[in-house]
Structure formats: C-alpha cells, structure tokens
Amino acid sequence: MPARIGTSLKQISFVSACVLLLAACGTEAQISSDAKGNKTIVDDEASNGSKPSTEADAEYRIVSTTVAITEILDALDLDAVGIPTTYKQLPGRFKGVTEIGNPMSPDMELVRSLLPTHVLSVSTLEDDLKDGFEAAKVKADFLDFTNLQSMKEEIRSLGEQFNRTELAETLITNYDGKIAELKQRATGEPPTVMILMGVPGSYLVGTANSYIGDLVKQLGGINVVEQSDVEFISANTEYLYQGNADIILRAAHGMPDEVIKMFDEEFRTNDIWKHFKAVQNDRVYDLPEDLFGTTGNMAVEEALEALADMLYPN
C-alpha cells in the first residue's frame, strides 16, 4: 500500500521525485558559413539529422528532447537533428536521427555536438534540466504542455517561429472543434472525478492543474482535488474518500503493466476502496498510456473522445 503523505520536507521530496519520474519517457554535424554568414550543412552523413523540408528550413537545427515535442514537430512538418531515446514509435521522418537520451537526463555533450539552433524541452522538467543545459552552454526552451490551452499557445508560437502558422492554426482549430463536439454529450449533472497517477511502487493524485485533470475540466467533469497549485499531490485513502468521486481514472506510467497490477492489488487488499461510489458502480477506468500522458501531446483528440465515453456513457 502506498505511503501516506503529509506536509513534511521528506514527504514533499517524495512527491517531487515521483513527478520527475512521471515527466519522463550521434555524431557532430559540420557547419560552414558563407561570406554573408549563412550557415549550411556541409556533410549530411555527419549531421545524422533528417533533411530539411525546404531550403528555408536548412537554418533550423532542432533538438527535441521529448516524445510529445517530436510528434508536434512532425505535425508541423518540421525536421530535427536530435530526438529523445524512447521505446515509443516516433514518426517515420525521424528514422536514423541521433538519439540524445532520456527526456529527464539528455546527454548534454551530445546535444551540444549537434550544433543546435533550438533545443526544446518541457516546463515540467525545467527545474531539473536548466542547470545542466547552462553548464553545457546550450540554450534550451521549455514549452508549457501542462494543459490544453498552454499547449495550443506553444503550438501557435512554434508555428510563428518556424514559418508554420497555417499548420499550427489548423491543429488548434481541430482541438477546439473536438471539444465543442464532445461537450454536446455532457448531459445531466457533471460527474466528480478522481485521477490516480501510478508509477511503479506508488501513486499520486492528479489535481485540476494536471494535464489529465485539465482534459476532465474541458469536458465539464469536476476534479475532487480542485484547490491546489500543483499538478500532483499524495494522500492516504481516508483523505481521498472525503471526495468519494463518481469516477476513478487510473493512469499508468513508466511500466504500465506493472502499475496496473499494483492498482489491482491496492483495490483488492485495501478495504476502504469498496466504499467508493466509483468502485460500487463499476466506474473505475484504466487510461491507455498512449493517449493519456503526463503532459499535452498529439493524442489529445483521441484522449478527449475516450474520456467523454467514460464521463458520459450512453
């Protein structure tokens, strides 16, 4: 059974470590400059990066450090010279591109060797990575994907920065259209929802400020943990029972199969769970990891569709 967390420094450190875990999952290019100072790649094989989509794109040498950012680059028809190491399948355009390591601990020297013009990470990892990038003398931008609105703003900014405005606006329009469509299903009293975010050995509770919490809010659901400035908290089951949500959403990350088994064992052996309305009414759902990440990603439309079926079943 997960440890019960209060407000001590030791307990806060535990939550921080879990949040860091949740956030997870080459050769030197040769560049020369002409008389006008324009940079060009002089050895395609050495760069080991995907070829630029247009001549104008040749000036961009983007290193993406997370899967979500890499997928968004693909949606914006942008290439990269560095991508994260991951077990997940990335878009085909990035086949053969240099892997720069885990999103939580990229190889800073390898990143620097790629001579990037842009290095992109996420804001949830900024506190952990900022000093490392600065020590390697690499300028990194930390994109805010903690909720759908922030992700849309970041997509719009990327579109403006890399001359992909039309593609960016199309993505944003599609998200807004999907939400408007799904809100039509929201009939009756809005359900109360508890989000459990599992990692091997323990779990946290997703607040309304978490990405999944934001998706719940977008569809009219009410998170039992509304009043919080952070994305995740930890609490014992007696505390959680005070919310007694209509629906429990269980998200598994890191090692999904292991985490689901952990959840099943917890719900089977901890007697208090049988008193929750969601358990009594068989409204406990395991969220697919490929749709429900800890930050915004390109699966948002599919995630909203799946979530609407859970919150407002026919």
JSON list of C-alpha atoms in Angstrom, two decimals, residues 72-251:
[
{"chain": "A", "resi": 72, "resn": "ILE", "atom": "CA", "xyz": [4.30, 18.06, -32.72]},
{"chain": "A", "resi": 73, "resn": "LEU", "atom": "CA", "xyz": [7.32, 18.86, -34.88]},
{"chain": "A", "resi": 74, "resn": "ASP", "atom": "CA", "xyz": [6.14, 16.17, -37.29]},
{"chain": "A", "resi": 75, "resn": "ALA", "atom": "CA", "xyz": [2.61, 17.62, -37.34]},
{"chain": "A", "resi": 76, "resn": "LEU", "atom": "CA", "xyz": [4.15, 20.98, -38.20]},
{"chain": "A", "resi": 77, "resn": "ASP", "atom": "CA", "xyz": [6.27, 19.39, -40.97]},
{"chain": "A", "resi": 78, "resn": "LEU", "atom": "CA", "xyz": [9.49, 20.19, -39.14]},
{"chain": "A", "resi": 79, "resn": "ASP", "atom": "CA", "xyz": [12.63, 18.05, -39.03]},
{"chain": "A", "resi": 80, "resn": "ALA", "atom": "CA", "xyz": [15.12, 17.55, -36.21]},
{"chain": "A", "resi": 81, "resn": "VAL", "atom": "CA", "xyz": [18.78, 16.70, -35.75]},
{"chain": "A", "resi": 82, "resn": "GLY", "atom": "CA", "xyz": [18.25, 15.19, -32.30]},
{"chain": "A", "resi": 83, "resn": "ILE", "atom": "CA", "xyz": [15.39, 13.20, -30.77]},
{"chain": "A", "resi": 84, "resn": "PRO", "atom": "CA", "xyz": [14.74, 11.54, -27.39]},
{"chain": "A", "resi": 85, "resn": "THR", "atom": "CA", "xyz": [15.57, 7.93, -26.68]},
{"chain": "A", "resi": 86, "resn": "THR", "atom": "CA", "xyz": [12.25, 6.15, -26.18]},
{"chain": "A", "resi": 87, "resn": "TYR", "atom": "CA", "xyz": [10.53, 2.79, -26.50]},
{"chain": "A", "resi": 88, "resn": "LYS", "atom": "CA", "xyz": [7.64, 4.55, -28.22]},
{"chain": "A", "resi": 89, "resn": "GLN", "atom": "CA", "xyz": [7.44, 4.64, -32.00]},
{"chain": "A", "resi": 90, "resn": "LEU", "atom": "CA", "xyz": [8.22, 8.07, -33.39]},
{"chain": "A", "resi": 91, "resn": "PRO", "atom": "CA", "xyz": [7.09, 9.39, -36.80]},
{"chain": "A", "resi": 92, "resn": "GLY", "atom": "CA", "xyz": [8.95, 7.89, -39.74]},
{"chain": "A", "resi": 93, "resn": "ARG", "atom": "CA", "xyz": [10.61, 11.18, -40.74]},
{"chain": "A", "resi": 94, "resn": "PHE", "atom": "CA", "xyz": [12.87, 10.85, -37.68]},
{"chain": "A", "resi": 95, "resn": "LYS", "atom": "CA", "xyz": [14.26, 7.41, -38.56]},
{"chain": "A", "resi": 96, "resn": "GLY", "atom": "CA", "xyz": [18.03, 7.45, -38.20]},
{"chain": "A", "resi": 97, "resn": "VAL", "atom": "CA", "xyz": [18.13, 10.79, -36.39]},
{"chain": "A", "resi": 98, "resn": "THR", "atom": "CA", "xyz": [20.58, 10.97, -33.47]},
{"chain": "A", "resi": 99, "resn": "GLU", "atom": "CA", "xyz": [19.08, 9.91, -30.13]},
{"chain": "A", "resi": 100, "resn": "ILE", "atom": "CA", "xyz": [20.16, 12.21, -27.31]},
{"chain": "A", "resi": 101, "resn": "GLY", "atom": "CA", "xyz": [18.97, 10.18, -24.31]},
{"chain": "A", "resi": 102, "resn": "ASN", "atom": "CA", "xyz": [16.06, 10.07, -21.89]},
{"chain": "A", "resi": 103, "resn": "PRO", "atom": "CA", "xyz": [13.92, 13.23, -21.63]},
{"chain": "A", "resi": 104, "resn": "MET", "atom": "CA", "xyz": [14.81, 13.54, -17.94]},
{"chain": "A", "resi": 105, "resn": "SER", "atom": "CA", "xyz": [18.55, 13.18, -18.49]},
{"chain": "A", "resi": 106, "resn": "PRO", "atom": "CA", "xyz": [19.61, 14.06, -22.03]},
{"chain": "A", "resi": 107, "resn": "ASP", "atom": "CA", "xyz": [23.29, 13.75, -22.96]},
{"chain": "A", "resi": 108, "resn": "MET", "atom": "CA", "xyz": [24.23, 17.42, -22.81]},
{"chain": "A", "resi": 109, "resn": "GLU", "atom": "CA", "xyz": [27.55, 17.00, -24.62]},
{"chain": "A", "resi": 110, "resn": "LEU", "atom": "CA", "xyz": [25.86, 15.06, -27.42]},
{"chain": "A", "resi": 111, "resn": "VAL", "atom": "CA", "xyz": [23.21, 17.74, -27.69]},
{"chain": "A", "resi": 112, "resn": "ARG", "atom": "CA", "xyz": [25.91, 20.42, -27.94]},
{"chain": "A", "resi": 113, "resn": "SER", "atom": "CA", "xyz": [27.81, 18.44, -30.58]},
{"chain": "A", "resi": 114, "resn": "LEU", "atom": "CA", "xyz": [24.78, 18.59, -32.86]},
{"chain": "A", "resi": 115, "resn": "LEU", "atom": "CA", "xyz": [25.20, 22.40, -33.06]},
{"chain": "A", "resi": 116, "resn": "PRO", "atom": "CA", "xyz": [21.51, 23.04, -32.49]},
{"chain": "A", "resi": 117, "resn": "THR", "atom": "CA", "xyz": [19.81, 26.32, -33.22]},
{"chain": "A", "resi": 118, "resn": "HIS", "atom": "CA", "xyz": [16.89, 25.28, -31.00]},
{"chain": "A", "resi": 119, "resn": "VAL", "atom": "CA", "xyz": [16.69, 22.80, -28.11]},
{"chain": "A", "resi": 120, "resn": "LEU", "atom": "CA", "xyz": [13.15, 22.06, -26.94]},
{"chain": "A", "resi": 121, "resn": "SER", "atom": "CA", "xyz": [12.10, 20.52, -23.61]},
{"chain": "A", "resi": 122, "resn": "VAL", "atom": "CA", "xyz": [9.02, 20.88, -21.38]},
{"chain": "A", "resi": 123, "resn": "SER", "atom": "CA", "xyz": [8.41, 23.20, -18.45]},
{"chain": "A", "resi": 124, "resn": "THR", "atom": "CA", "xyz": [7.77, 20.32, -16.03]},
{"chain": "A", "resi": 125, "resn": "LEU", "atom": "CA", "xyz": [11.46, 19.37, -16.38]},
{"chain": "A", "resi": 126, "resn": "GLU", "atom": "CA", "xyz": [12.91, 22.89, -16.31]},
{"chain": "A", "resi": 127, "resn": "ASP", "atom": "CA", "xyz": [13.98, 22.84, -12.66]},
{"chain": "A", "resi": 128, "resn": "ASP", "atom": "CA", "xyz": [15.84, 19.57, -13.19]},
{"chain": "A", "resi": 129, "resn": "LEU", "atom": "CA", "xyz": [17.48, 20.33, -16.54]},
{"chain": "A", "resi": 130, "resn": "LYS", "atom": "CA", "xyz": [18.13, 24.07, -16.59]},
{"chain": "A", "resi": 131, "resn": "ASP", "atom": "CA", "xyz": [21.46, 23.98, -14.76]},
{"chain": "A", "resi": 132, "resn": "GLY", "atom": "CA", "xyz": [22.73, 21.12, -16.91]},
{"chain": "A", "resi": 133, "resn": "PHE", "atom": "CA", "xyz": [21.95, 22.94, -20.13]},
{"chain": "A", "resi": 134, "resn": "GLU", "atom": "CA", "xyz": [23.56, 26.11, -18.83]},
{"chain": "A", "resi": 135, "resn": "ALA", "atom": "CA", "xyz": [26.70, 24.20, -17.79]},
{"chain": "A", "resi": 136, "resn": "ALA", "atom": "CA", "xyz": [26.91, 22.74, -21.30]},
{"chain": "A", "resi": 137, "resn": "LYS", "atom": "CA", "xyz": [26.39, 26.24, -22.73]},
{"chain": "A", "resi": 138, "resn": "VAL", "atom": "CA", "xyz": [23.26, 25.09, -24.54]},
{"chain": "A", "resi": 139, "resn": "LYS", "atom": "CA", "xyz": [20.25, 27.40, -24.72]},
{"chain": "A", "resi": 140, "resn": "ALA", "atom": "CA", "xyz": [17.05, 25.44, -24.18]},
{"chain": "A", "resi": 141, "resn": "ASP", "atom": "CA", "xyz": [13.42, 26.47, -24.44]},
{"chain": "A", "resi": 142, "resn": "PHE", "atom": "CA", "xyz": [10.96, 24.84, -22.03]},
{"chain": "A", "resi": 143, "resn": "LEU", "atom": "CA", "xyz": [7.49, 24.51, -23.53]},
{"chain": "A", "resi": 144, "resn": "ASP", "atom": "CA", "xyz": [4.41, 24.54, -21.32]},
{"chain": "A", "resi": 145, "resn": "PHE", "atom": "CA", "xyz": [2.26, 21.49, -22.10]},
{"chain": "A", "resi": 146, "resn": "THR", "atom": "CA", "xyz": [0.67, 21.24, -18.65]},
{"chain": "A", "resi": 147, "resn": "ASN", "atom": "CA", "xyz": [-2.79, 21.96, -20.01]},
{"chain": "A", "resi": 148, "resn": "LEU", "atom": "CA", "xyz": [-4.53, 22.15, -23.36]},
{"chain": "A", "resi": 149, "resn": "GLN", "atom": "CA", "xyz": [-4.65, 25.95, -23.54]},
{"chain": "A", "resi": 150, "resn": "SER", "atom": "CA", "xyz": [-0.93, 26.25, -22.84]},
{"chain": "A", "resi": 151, "resn": "MET", "atom": "CA", "xyz": [-0.15, 23.57, -25.41]},
{"chain": "A", "resi": 152, "resn": "LYS", "atom": "CA", "xyz": [-2.20, 25.41, -28.04]},
{"chain": "A", "resi": 153, "resn": "GLU", "atom": "CA", "xyz": [-0.31, 28.61, -27.29]},
{"chain": "A", "resi": 154, "resn": "GLU", "atom": "CA", "xyz": [3.02, 26.78, -27.62]},
{"chain": "A", "resi": 155, "resn": "ILE", "atom": "CA", "xyz": [1.95, 25.25, -30.94]},
{"chain": "A", "resi": 156, "resn": "ARG", "atom": "CA", "xyz": [0.97, 28.70, -32.19]},
{"chain": "A", "resi": 157, "resn": "SER", "atom": "CA", "xyz": [4.34, 30.07, -31.06]},
{"chain": "A", "resi": 158, "resn": "LEU", "atom": "CA", "xyz": [6.22, 27.26, -32.82]},
{"chain": "A", "resi": 159, "resn": "GLY", "atom": "CA", "xyz": [4.20, 27.92, -35.97]},
{"chain": "A", "resi": 160, "resn": "GLU", "atom": "CA", "xyz": [5.16, 31.58, -35.92]},
{"chain": "A", "resi": 161, "resn": "GLN", "atom": "CA", "xyz": [8.80, 30.85, -35.10]},
{"chain": "A", "resi": 162, "resn": "PHE", "atom": "CA", "xyz": [9.32, 28.25, -37.84]},
{"chain": "A", "resi": 163, "resn": "ASN", "atom": "CA", "xyz": [7.04, 29.64, -40.55]},
{"chain": "A", "resi": 164, "resn": "ARG", "atom": "CA", "xyz": [4.31, 27.04, -39.97]},
{"chain": "A", "resi": 165, "resn": "THR", "atom": "CA", "xyz": [1.48, 29.35, -38.95]},
{"chain": "A", "resi": 166, "resn": "GLU", "atom": "CA", "xyz": [-1.18, 27.75, -41.13]},
{"chain": "A", "resi": 167, "resn": "LEU", "atom": "CA", "xyz": [-0.43, 24.22, -39.92]},
{"chain": "A", "resi": 168, "resn": "ALA", "atom": "CA", "xyz": [-0.37, 25.38, -36.31]},
{"chain": "A", "resi": 169, "resn": "GLU", "atom": "CA", "xyz": [-3.74, 27.12, -36.60]},
{"chain": "A", "resi": 170, "resn": "THR", "atom": "CA", "xyz": [-5.24, 24.02, -38.22]},
{"chain": "A", "resi": 171, "resn": "LEU", "atom": "CA", "xyz": [-4.16, 21.90, -35.25]},
{"chain": "A", "resi": 172, "resn": "ILE", "atom": "CA", "xyz": [-5.62, 24.40, -32.80]},
{"chain": "A", "resi": 173, "resn": "THR", "atom": "CA", "xyz": [-8.90, 24.63, -34.72]},
{"chain": "A", "resi": 174, "resn": "ASN", "atom": "CA", "xyz": [-9.19, 20.84, -34.70]},
{"chain": "A", "resi": 175, "resn": "TYR", "atom": "CA", "xyz": [-8.74, 20.72, -30.91]},
{"chain": "A", "resi": 176, "resn": "ASP", "atom": "CA", "xyz": [-11.37, 23.40, -30.34]},
{"chain": "A", "resi": 177, "resn": "GLY", "atom": "CA", "xyz": [-13.77, 21.68, -32.70]},
{"chain": "A", "resi": 178, "resn": "LYS", "atom": "CA", "xyz": [-13.37, 18.32, -30.96]},
{"chain": "A", "resi": 179, "resn": "ILE", "atom": "CA", "xyz": [-14.06, 19.85, -27.54]},
{"chain": "A", "resi": 180, "resn": "ALA", "atom": "CA", "xyz": [-17.16, 21.66, -28.83]},
{"chain": "A", "resi": 181, "resn": "GLU", "atom": "CA", "xyz": [-18.41, 18.43, -30.38]},
{"chain": "A", "resi": 182, "resn": "LEU", "atom": "CA", "xyz": [-17.85, 16.34, -27.27]},
{"chain": "A", "resi": 183, "resn": "LYS", "atom": "CA", "xyz": [-19.43, 18.88, -24.94]},
{"chain": "A", "resi": 184, "resn": "GLN", "atom": "CA", "xyz": [-22.71, 18.07, -26.64]},
{"chain": "A", "resi": 185, "resn": "ARG", "atom": "CA", "xyz": [-22.60, 14.73, -24.82]},
{"chain": "A", "resi": 186, "resn": "ALA", "atom": "CA", "xyz": [-22.42, 16.44, -21.43]},
{"chain": "A", "resi": 187, "resn": "THR", "atom": "CA", "xyz": [-25.97, 15.91, -20.19]},
{"chain": "A", "resi": 188, "resn": "GLY", "atom": "CA", "xyz": [-27.17, 15.83, -16.61]},
{"chain": "A", "resi": 189, "resn": "GLU", "atom": "CA", "xyz": [-25.11, 16.53, -13.52]},
{"chain": "A", "resi": 190, "resn": "PRO", "atom": "CA", "xyz": [-21.36, 16.81, -14.20]},
{"chain": "A", "resi": 191, "resn": "PRO", "atom": "CA", "xyz": [-19.55, 13.81, -12.65]},
{"chain": "A", "resi": 192, "resn": "THR", "atom": "CA", "xyz": [-16.95, 14.16, -9.92]},
{"chain": "A", "resi": 193, "resn": "VAL", "atom": "CA", "xyz": [-13.64, 12.57, -10.84]},
{"chain": "A", "resi": 194, "resn": "MET", "atom": "CA", "xyz": [-10.57, 11.28, -9.01]},
{"chain": "A", "resi": 195, "resn": "ILE", "atom": "CA", "xyz": [-7.35, 10.83, -11.00]},
{"chain": "A", "resi": 196, "resn": "LEU", "atom": "CA", "xyz": [-4.74, 8.37, -9.77]},
{"chain": "A", "resi": 197, "resn": "MET", "atom": "CA", "xyz": [-1.36, 8.65, -11.49]},
{"chain": "A", "resi": 198, "resn": "GLY", "atom": "CA", "xyz": [0.63, 5.48, -10.94]},
{"chain": "A", "resi": 199, "resn": "VAL", "atom": "CA", "xyz": [4.35, 4.80, -11.15]},
{"chain": "A", "resi": 200, "resn": "PRO", "atom": "CA", "xyz": [5.97, 1.50, -10.12]},
{"chain": "A", "resi": 201, "resn": "GLY", "atom": "CA", "xyz": [5.59, 1.16, -6.37]},
{"chain": "A", "resi": 202, "resn": "SER", "atom": "CA", "xyz": [3.32, 4.12, -5.64]},
{"chain": "A", "resi": 203, "resn": "TYR", "atom": "CA", "xyz": [0.78, 6.56, -6.97]},
{"chain": "A", "resi": 204, "resn": "LEU", "atom": "CA", "xyz": [-0.08, 10.24, -6.86]},
{"chain": "A", "resi": 205, "resn": "VAL", "atom": "CA", "xyz": [-3.35, 12.09, -7.23]},
{"chain": "A", "resi": 206, "resn": "GLY", "atom": "CA", "xyz": [-3.81, 14.31, -10.27]},
{"chain": "A", "resi": 207, "resn": "THR", "atom": "CA", "xyz": [-5.26, 17.72, -9.46]},
{"chain": "A", "resi": 208, "resn": "ALA", "atom": "CA", "xyz": [-7.26, 20.02, -11.71]},
{"chain": "A", "resi": 209, "resn": "ASN", "atom": "CA", "xyz": [-3.90, 21.53, -12.72]},
{"chain": "A", "resi": 210, "resn": "SER", "atom": "CA", "xyz": [-2.58, 18.27, -14.18]},
{"chain": "A", "resi": 211, "resn": "TYR", "atom": "CA", "xyz": [-2.89, 17.60, -17.90]},
{"chain": "A", "resi": 212, "resn": "ILE", "atom": "CA", "xyz": [-5.45, 14.81, -17.44]},
{"chain": "A", "resi": 213, "resn": "GLY", "atom": "CA", "xyz": [-7.21, 16.98, -14.88]},
{"chain": "A", "resi": 214, "resn": "ASP", "atom": "CA", "xyz": [-7.45, 19.71, -17.48]},
{"chain": "A", "resi": 215, "resn": "LEU", "atom": "CA", "xyz": [-8.98, 17.31, -20.02]},
{"chain": "A", "resi": 216, "resn": "VAL", "atom": "CA", "xyz": [-11.58, 16.34, -17.41]},
{"chain": "A", "resi": 217, "resn": "LYS", "atom": "CA", "xyz": [-12.32, 20.03, -16.84]},
{"chain": "A", "resi": 218, "resn": "GLN", "atom": "CA", "xyz": [-12.60, 20.69, -20.58]},
{"chain": "A", "resi": 219, "resn": "LEU", "atom": "CA", "xyz": [-15.43, 18.15, -20.74]},
{"chain": "A", "resi": 220, "resn": "GLY", "atom": "CA", "xyz": [-17.24, 19.50, -17.69]},
{"chain": "A", "resi": 221, "resn": "GLY", "atom": "CA", "xyz": [-16.04, 16.99, -15.11]},
{"chain": "A", "resi": 222, "resn": "ILE", "atom": "CA", "xyz": [-15.29, 18.12, -11.55]},
{"chain": "A", "resi": 223, "resn": "ASN", "atom": "CA", "xyz": [-11.97, 17.06, -10.04]},
{"chain": "A", "resi": 224, "resn": "VAL", "atom": "CA", "xyz": [-12.21, 16.12, -6.36]},
{"chain": "A", "resi": 225, "resn": "VAL", "atom": "CA", "xyz": [-8.89, 17.95, -5.86]},
{"chain": "A", "resi": 226, "resn": "GLU", "atom": "CA", "xyz": [-9.69, 21.41, -7.22]},
{"chain": "A", "resi": 227, "resn": "GLN", "atom": "CA", "xyz": [-7.89, 23.66, -4.74]},
{"chain": "A", "resi": 228, "resn": "SER", "atom": "CA", "xyz": [-4.22, 23.04, -5.46]},
{"chain": "A", "resi": 229, "resn": "ASP", "atom": "CA", "xyz": [-1.40, 24.98, -7.10]},
{"chain": "A", "resi": 230, "resn": "VAL", "atom": "CA", "xyz": [0.47, 21.84, -8.14]},
{"chain": "A", "resi": 231, "resn": "GLU", "atom": "CA", "xyz": [-0.21, 19.11, -10.68]},
{"chain": "A", "resi": 232, "resn": "PHE", "atom": "CA", "xyz": [0.02, 16.14, -8.32]},
{"chain": "A", "resi": 233, "resn": "ILE", "atom": "CA", "xyz": [-0.41, 15.52, -4.62]},
{"chain": "A", "resi": 234, "resn": "SER", "atom": "CA", "xyz": [-0.13, 12.44, -2.46]},
{"chain": "A", "resi": 235, "resn": "ALA", "atom": "CA", "xyz": [-2.75, 11.46, 0.08]},
{"chain": "A", "resi": 236, "resn": "ASN", "atom": "CA", "xyz": [-3.96, 8.46, 2.04]},
{"chain": "A", "resi": 237, "resn": "THR", "atom": "CA", "xyz": [-7.15, 6.66, 1.09]},
{"chain": "A", "resi": 238, "resn": "GLU", "atom": "CA", "xyz": [-9.09, 8.08, 4.03]},
{"chain": "A", "resi": 239, "resn": "TYR", "atom": "CA", "xyz": [-8.41, 11.58, 2.70]},
{"chain": "A", "resi": 240, "resn": "LEU", "atom": "CA", "xyz": [-9.40, 10.56, -0.82]},
{"chain": "A", "resi": 241, "resn": "TYR", "atom": "CA", "xyz": [-12.64, 9.05, 0.45]},
{"chain": "A", "resi": 242, "resn": "GLN", "atom": "CA", "xyz": [-13.79, 12.50, 1.54]},
{"chain": "A", "resi": 243, "resn": "GLY", "atom": "CA", "xyz": [-14.14, 13.30, -2.16]},
{"chain": "A", "resi": 244, "resn": "ASN", "atom": "CA", "xyz": [-15.85, 9.97, -2.91]},
{"chain": "A", "resi": 245, "resn": "ALA", "atom": "CA", "xyz": [-15.84, 10.58, -6.66]},
{"chain": "A", "resi": 246, "resn": "ASP", "atom": "CA", "xyz": [-18.36, 9.25, -9.14]},
{"chain": "A", "resi": 247, "resn": "ILE", "atom": "CA", "xyz": [-15.49, 8.15, -11.40]},
{"chain": "A", "resi": 248, "resn": "ILE", "atom": "CA", "xyz": [-11.93, 7.00, -10.74]},
{"chain": "A", "resi": 249, "resn": "LEU", "atom": "CA", "xyz": [-9.41, 7.31, -13.56]},
{"chain": "A", "resi": 250, "resn": "ARG", "atom": "CA", "xyz": [-6.21, 5.28, -13.17]},
{"chain": "A", "resi": 251, "resn": "ALA", "atom": "CA", "xyz": [-3.25, 6.33, -15.32]}
]
